[in-house]
PDB file of C-alpha atoms in Angstrom:
ATOM      1  CA  MET A1134    -107.670  35.352  30.092  1.00  0.00           C
ATOM      2  CA  ASN A1135    -110.074  34.506  32.842  1.00  0.00           C
ATOM      3  CA  SER A1136    -111.738  37.803  34.165  1.00  0.00           C
ATOM      4  CA  ARG A1137    -112.021  36.637  37.608  1.00  0.00           C
ATOM      5  CA  MET A1138    -108.105  36.764  37.639  1.00  0.00           C
ATOM      6  CA  ASN A1139    -106.395  40.075  38.477  1.00  0.00           C
ATOM      7  CA  SER A1140    -103.317  41.587  36.630  1.00  0.00           C
ATOM      8  CA  ASN A1141    -101.037  40.956  39.486  1.00  0.00           C
ATOM      9  CA  GLU A1142    -102.164  37.106  39.628  1.00  0.00           C
ATOM     10  CA  THR A1143    -101.936  36.781  36.008  1.00  0.00           C
ATOM     11  CA  GLU A1144     -98.349  37.918  36.316  1.00  0.00           C
ATOM     12  CA  LEU A1145     -97.389  35.902  39.212  1.00  0.00           C
ATOM     13  CA  VAL A1146     -98.244  32.614  37.235  1.00  0.00           C
ATOM     14  CA  LYS A1147     -96.601  33.572  34.187  1.00  0.00           C
ATOM     15  CA  ALA A1148     -93.731  34.438  36.215  1.00  0.00           C
ATOM     16  CA  ALA A1149     -94.197  31.268  38.018  1.00  0.00           C
ATOM     17  CA  GLN A1150     -94.400  29.183  34.861  1.00  0.00           C
ATOM     18  CA  GLY A1151     -91.540  30.921  33.807  1.00  0.00           C
ATOM     19  CA  GLY A1152     -89.546  29.130  36.401  1.00  0.00           C
ATOM     20  CA  ASP A1153     -89.738  31.998  39.205  1.00  0.00           C
ATOM     21  CA  ALA A1154     -90.157  29.914  42.374  1.00  0.00           C
ATOM     22  CA  LEU A1155     -90.874  33.129  44.597  1.00  0.00           C
ATOM     23  CA  ALA A1156     -93.557  33.484  42.471  1.00  0.00           C
ATOM     24  CA  PHE A1157     -95.084  30.189  42.495  1.00  0.00           C
ATOM     25  CA  GLU A1158     -94.484  30.390  46.653  1.00  0.00           C
ATOM     26  CA  GLU A1159     -96.354  34.002  46.685  1.00  0.00           C
ATOM     27  CA  LEU A1160     -99.376  31.508  44.529  1.00  0.00           C
ATOM     28  CA  ILE A1161     -99.512  29.129  47.231  1.00  0.00           C
ATOM     29  CA  ARG A1162     -99.171  31.693  50.173  1.00  0.00           C
ATOM     30  CA  ARG A1163    -102.721  33.496  48.567  1.00  0.00           C
ATOM     31  CA  HIS A1164    -104.458  30.560  48.262  1.00  0.00           C
ATOM     32  CA  ASP A1165    -102.917  28.178  50.811  1.00  0.00           C
ATOM     33  CA  ARG A1166    -105.632  28.589  53.742  1.00  0.00           C
ATOM     34  CA  ARG A1167    -108.506  27.464  51.288  1.00  0.00           C
ATOM     35  CA  LEU A1168    -106.584  24.575  50.052  1.00  0.00           C
ATOM     36  CA  LEU A1169    -105.565  23.245  53.499  1.00  0.00           C
ATOM     37  CA  GLN A1170    -109.548  23.506  54.284  1.00  0.00           C
ATOM     38  CA  VAL A1171    -110.371  21.743  51.401  1.00  0.00           C
ATOM     39  CA  ALA A1172    -107.797  18.846  52.122  1.00  0.00           C
ATOM     40  CA  HIS A1173    -109.068  18.783  55.663  1.00  0.00           C
ATOM     41  CA  GLY A1174    -112.608  18.610  54.655  1.00  0.00           C
ATOM     42  CA  ILE A1175    -112.067  15.688  52.334  1.00  0.00           C
ATOM     43  CA  MET A1176    -109.339  13.937  54.449  1.00  0.00           C
ATOM     44  CA  GLY A1177    -111.393  14.296  57.971  1.00  0.00           C
ATOM     45  CA  ASN A1178    -108.013  14.758  59.911  1.00  0.00           C
ATOM     46  CA  MET A1179    -105.259  17.528  60.112  1.00  0.00           C
ATOM     47  CA  GLN A1180    -102.244  15.138  59.983  1.00  0.00           C
ATOM     48  CA  ASP A1181    -103.453  13.389  56.170  1.00  0.00           C
ATOM     49  CA  ALA A1182    -104.707  16.855  55.291  1.00  0.00           C
ATOM     50  CA  TYR A1183    -101.052  18.456  55.487  1.00  0.00           C
ATOM     51  CA  ASP A1184     -99.487  15.196  54.030  1.00  0.00           C
ATOM     52  CA  ALA A1185    -102.128  15.305  51.021  1.00  0.00           C
ATOM     53  CA  TYR A1186    -101.746  19.256  50.620  1.00  0.00           C
ATOM     54  CA  GLN A1187     -98.279  18.991  50.456  1.00  0.00           C
ATOM     55  CA  ASP A1188     -98.437  16.259  47.516  1.00  0.00           C
ATOM     56  CA  SER A1189    -101.099  18.274  46.002  1.00  0.00           C
ATOM     57  CA  ILE A1190     -98.619  21.585  46.104  1.00  0.00           C
ATOM     58  CA  ILE A1191     -95.856  19.722  44.236  1.00  0.00           C
ATOM     59  CA  ARG A1192     -98.327  17.888  41.717  1.00  0.00           C
ATOM     60  CA  GLY A1193     -99.776  21.390  41.255  1.00  0.00           C
ATOM     61  CA  TYR A1194     -95.748  22.853  40.555  1.00  0.00           C
ATOM     62  CA  THR A1195     -95.041  20.507  38.153  1.00  0.00           C
ATOM     63  CA  LYS A1196     -98.374  20.633  36.251  1.00  0.00           C
ATOM     64  CA  LEU A1197     -97.946  24.835  35.987  1.00  0.00           C
ATOM     65  CA  ASP A1198     -97.010  24.524  32.162  1.00  0.00           C
ATOM     66  CA  SER A1199    -101.120  23.059  31.899  1.00  0.00           C
ATOM     67  CA  PHE A1200    -102.173  26.282  33.616  1.00  0.00           C
ATOM     68  CA  ARG A1201    -104.425  28.213  30.512  1.00  0.00           C
ATOM     69  CA  PHE A1202    -105.770  31.103  32.036  1.00  0.00           C
ATOM     70  CA  GLU A1203    -109.480  29.512  31.676  1.00  0.00           C
ATOM     71  CA  SER A1204    -110.374  29.941  35.153  1.00  0.00           C
ATOM     72  CA  SER A1205    -108.947  31.495  38.305  1.00  0.00           C
ATOM     73  CA  PHE A1206    -105.563  29.976  39.685  1.00  0.00           C
ATOM     74  CA  GLY A1207    -107.055  29.475  42.861  1.00  0.00           C
ATOM     75  CA  THR A1208    -109.857  27.386  41.407  1.00  0.00           C
ATOM     76  CA  TRP A1209    -107.348  25.284  39.220  1.00  0.00           C
ATOM     77  CA  LEU A1210    -105.614  24.383  42.195  1.00  0.00           C
ATOM     78  CA  THR A1211    -108.291  23.834  44.320  1.00  0.00           C
ATOM     79  CA  ARG A1212    -109.012  21.174  41.356  1.00  0.00           C
ATOM     80  CA  ILE A1213    -105.421  19.685  41.895  1.00  0.00           C
ATOM     81  CA  VAL A1214    -105.995  19.207  45.397  1.00  0.00           C
ATOM     82  CA  MET A1215    -109.427  17.648  45.030  1.00  0.00           C
ATOM     83  CA  TYR A1216    -108.292  15.335  42.267  1.00  0.00           C
ATOM     84  CA  ALA A1217    -104.920  14.177  44.205  1.00  0.00           C
ATOM     85  CA  LEU A1218    -107.270  13.466  47.583  1.00  0.00           C
ATOM     86  CA  THR A1219    -109.616  11.100  45.291  1.00  0.00           C
ATOM     87  CA  SER A1220    -107.046   9.648  43.212  1.00  0.00           C
ATOM     88  CA  CYS A1221    -104.290   8.966  45.876  1.00  0.00           C
ATOM     89  CA  TRP A1222    -106.376   8.552  48.871  1.00  0.00           C
ATOM     90  CA  GLY A1223    -109.829   7.260  47.483  1.00  0.00           C
ATOM     91  CA  SER A1224    -113.322   8.419  47.673  1.00  0.00           C
ATOM     92  CA  PRO A1225    -114.772   9.654  51.145  1.00  0.00           C
ATOM     93  CA  GLY A1226    -115.911   6.087  51.878  1.00  0.00           C
ATOM     94  CA  GLU A1227    -112.560   4.381  50.808  1.00  0.00           C
ATOM     95  CA  ARG A1228    -110.241   6.741  52.615  1.00  0.00           C
ATOM     96  CA  PRO A1229    -108.111   5.055  54.926  1.00  0.00           C
ATOM     97  CA  GLY A1230    -108.538   4.580  58.228  1.00  0.00           C
ATOM     98  CA  TRP A1231    -107.113   2.937  61.618  1.00  0.00           C
ATOM     99  CA  ARG A1232    -108.682   0.083  63.492  1.00  0.00           C
ATOM    100  CA  TYR A1233    -107.809  -1.854  66.530  1.00  0.00           C
ATOM    101  CA  CYS A1234    -107.122  -5.343  65.909  1.00  0.00           C
ATOM    102  CA  SER A1235    -107.974  -6.576  69.533  1.00  0.00           C
ATOM    103  CA  SER A1236    -106.484 -10.263  67.886  1.00  0.00           C
ATOM    104  CA  GLN A1237    -103.184  -8.761  67.424  1.00  0.00           C
ATOM    105  CA  LYS A1238    -103.459  -6.352  69.902  1.00  0.00           C
ATOM    106  CA  HIS A1239    -102.232  -3.174  67.647  1.00  0.00           C
ATOM    107  CA  TRP A1240    -103.860  -0.468  65.181  1.00  0.00           C
ATOM    108  CA  GLU A1241    -103.475  -1.195  61.554  1.00  0.00           C
ATOM    109  CA  ARG A1242    -104.663   0.993  58.576  1.00  0.00           C
ATOM    110  CA  TYR A1243    -107.557  -0.427  56.383  1.00  0.00           C
ATOM    111  CA  ARG A1244    -109.734   1.313  53.618  1.00  0.00           C
ATOM    112  CA  ARG A1245    -113.033   2.263  54.651  1.00  0.00           C
TER     113      ARG A1245
END
Protein backbone atom coordinates (compact mmCIF):
# COMPACT_ATOMS: atom_id res chain seq x y z
CA MET A 1 0.00 0.00 0.00
CA ASN A 2 1.19 3.51 -0.79
CA SER A 3 2.17 5.53 2.26
CA ARG A 4 0.76 8.73 0.70
CA MET A 5 -2.79 7.45 1.16
CA ASN A 6 -4.23 7.90 4.62
CA SER A 7 -6.13 5.05 6.22
CA ASN A 8 -9.48 6.81 5.77
CA GLU A 9 -8.93 7.11 2.02
CA THR A 10 -7.79 3.49 1.83
CA GLU A 11 -10.99 2.42 3.58
CA LEU A 12 -13.07 4.53 1.17
CA VAL A 13 -11.36 2.97 -1.85
CA LYS A 14 -11.92 -0.53 -0.53
CA ALA A 15 -15.57 0.28 0.21
CA ALA A 16 -16.01 1.75 -3.27
CA GLN A 17 -14.40 -1.32 -4.82
CA GLY A 18 -16.95 -3.35 -2.87
CA GLY A 19 -19.81 -1.45 -4.48
CA ASP A 20 -20.36 1.42 -2.04
CA ALA A 21 -21.41 4.31 -4.31
CA LEU A 22 -21.33 6.82 -1.45
CA ALA A 23 -17.68 5.96 -0.77
CA PHE A 24 -16.83 6.60 -4.42
CA GLU A 25 -18.77 9.86 -4.31
CA GLU A 26 -16.71 10.96 -1.29
CA LEU A 27 -13.46 10.07 -3.06
CA ILE A 28 -14.49 12.13 -6.07
CA ARG A 29 -15.54 15.03 -3.85
CA ARG A 30 -12.06 15.04 -2.29
CA HIS A 31 -10.33 15.24 -5.67
CA ASP A 32 -12.83 16.88 -8.01
CA ARG A 33 -11.38 20.41 -7.97
CA ARG A 34 -7.92 19.21 -9.02
CA LEU A 35 -9.35 16.85 -11.64
CA LEU A 36 -11.40 19.65 -13.17
CA GLN A 37 -8.34 21.92 -13.16
CA VAL A 38 -6.39 19.27 -15.07
CA ALA A 39 -9.25 18.84 -17.56
CA HIS A 40 -9.53 22.60 -18.04
CA GLY A 41 -5.79 22.92 -18.53
CA ILE A 42 -5.86 20.30 -21.27
CA MET A 43 -9.13 21.34 -22.94
CA GLY A 44 -8.74 25.10 -22.70
CA ASN A 45 -12.40 25.89 -21.97
CA MET A 46 -14.74 24.99 -19.15
CA GLN A 47 -17.58 23.43 -21.17
CA ASP A 48 -15.32 20.86 -22.81
CA ALA A 49 -13.50 20.41 -19.48
CA TYR A 50 -16.76 19.56 -17.68
CA ASP A 51 -17.75 17.09 -20.40
CA ALA A 52 -14.37 15.40 -20.36
CA TYR A 53 -14.26 15.45 -16.55
CA GLN A 54 -17.60 13.65 -16.36
CA ASP A 55 -16.50 11.05 -18.90
CA SER A 56 -13.34 10.49 -16.86
CA ILE A 57 -15.25 10.00 -13.62
CA ILE A 58 -17.35 7.32 -15.30
CA ARG A 59 -14.17 5.65 -16.56
CA GLY A 60 -12.71 5.79 -13.06
CA TYR A 61 -15.80 4.15 -11.62
CA THR A 62 -15.80 1.36 -14.19
CA LYS A 63 -12.05 0.77 -13.70
CA LEU A 64 -12.13 0.98 -9.90
CA ASP A 65 -11.23 -2.69 -9.49
CA SER A 66 -7.94 -2.04 -11.30
CA PHE A 67 -6.72 0.35 -8.58
CA ARG A 68 -3.90 -1.53 -6.82
CA PHE A 69 -2.87 0.94 -4.08
CA GLU A 70 0.51 1.54 -5.76
CA SER A 71 -0.08 5.29 -5.92
CA SER A 72 -2.41 7.71 -4.23
CA PHE A 73 -6.01 7.53 -5.36
CA GLY A 74 -5.84 11.16 -6.52
CA THR A 75 -2.84 10.39 -8.73
CA TRP A 76 -4.65 7.38 -10.19
CA LEU A 77 -7.73 9.49 -10.98
CA THR A 78 -5.58 12.24 -12.49
CA ARG A 79 -3.94 9.69 -14.80
CA ILE A 80 -7.38 8.51 -15.91
CA VAL A 81 -8.42 12.09 -16.67
CA MET A 82 -5.24 12.75 -18.65
CA TYR A 83 -5.46 9.46 -20.56
CA ALA A 84 -9.16 9.93 -21.31
CA LEU A 85 -8.62 13.46 -22.57
CA THR A 86 -5.71 12.62 -24.81
CA SER A 87 -7.23 9.39 -26.13
CA CYS A 88 -10.73 10.77 -26.75
CA TRP A 89 -9.98 14.39 -27.53
CA GLY A 90 -6.52 14.06 -29.05
CA SER A 91 -3.28 15.61 -27.97
CA PRO A 92 -3.34 19.36 -27.33
CA GLY A 93 -2.43 20.13 -30.93
CA GLU A 94 -5.20 17.84 -32.20
CA ARG A 95 -8.04 18.99 -29.93
CA PRO A 96 -11.23 19.90 -31.69
CA GLY A 97 -11.90 23.58 -32.12
CA TRP A 98 -14.41 25.80 -33.85
CA ARG A 99 -13.90 27.90 -36.94
CA TYR A 100 -16.19 30.10 -38.95
CA CYS A 101 -16.67 28.94 -42.51
CA SER A 102 -17.34 32.19 -44.35
CA SER A 103 -18.39 30.51 -47.61
CA GLN A 104 -21.05 28.46 -45.79
CA LYS A 105 -21.72 31.19 -43.17
CA HIS A 106 -21.71 28.84 -40.19
CA TRP A 107 -19.46 27.56 -37.44
CA GLU A 108 -17.97 24.09 -37.73
CA ARG A 109 -15.88 21.82 -35.54
CA TYR A 110 -12.46 20.82 -36.73
CA ARG A 111 -9.31 19.15 -35.48
CA ARG A 112 -6.43 21.60 -34.91
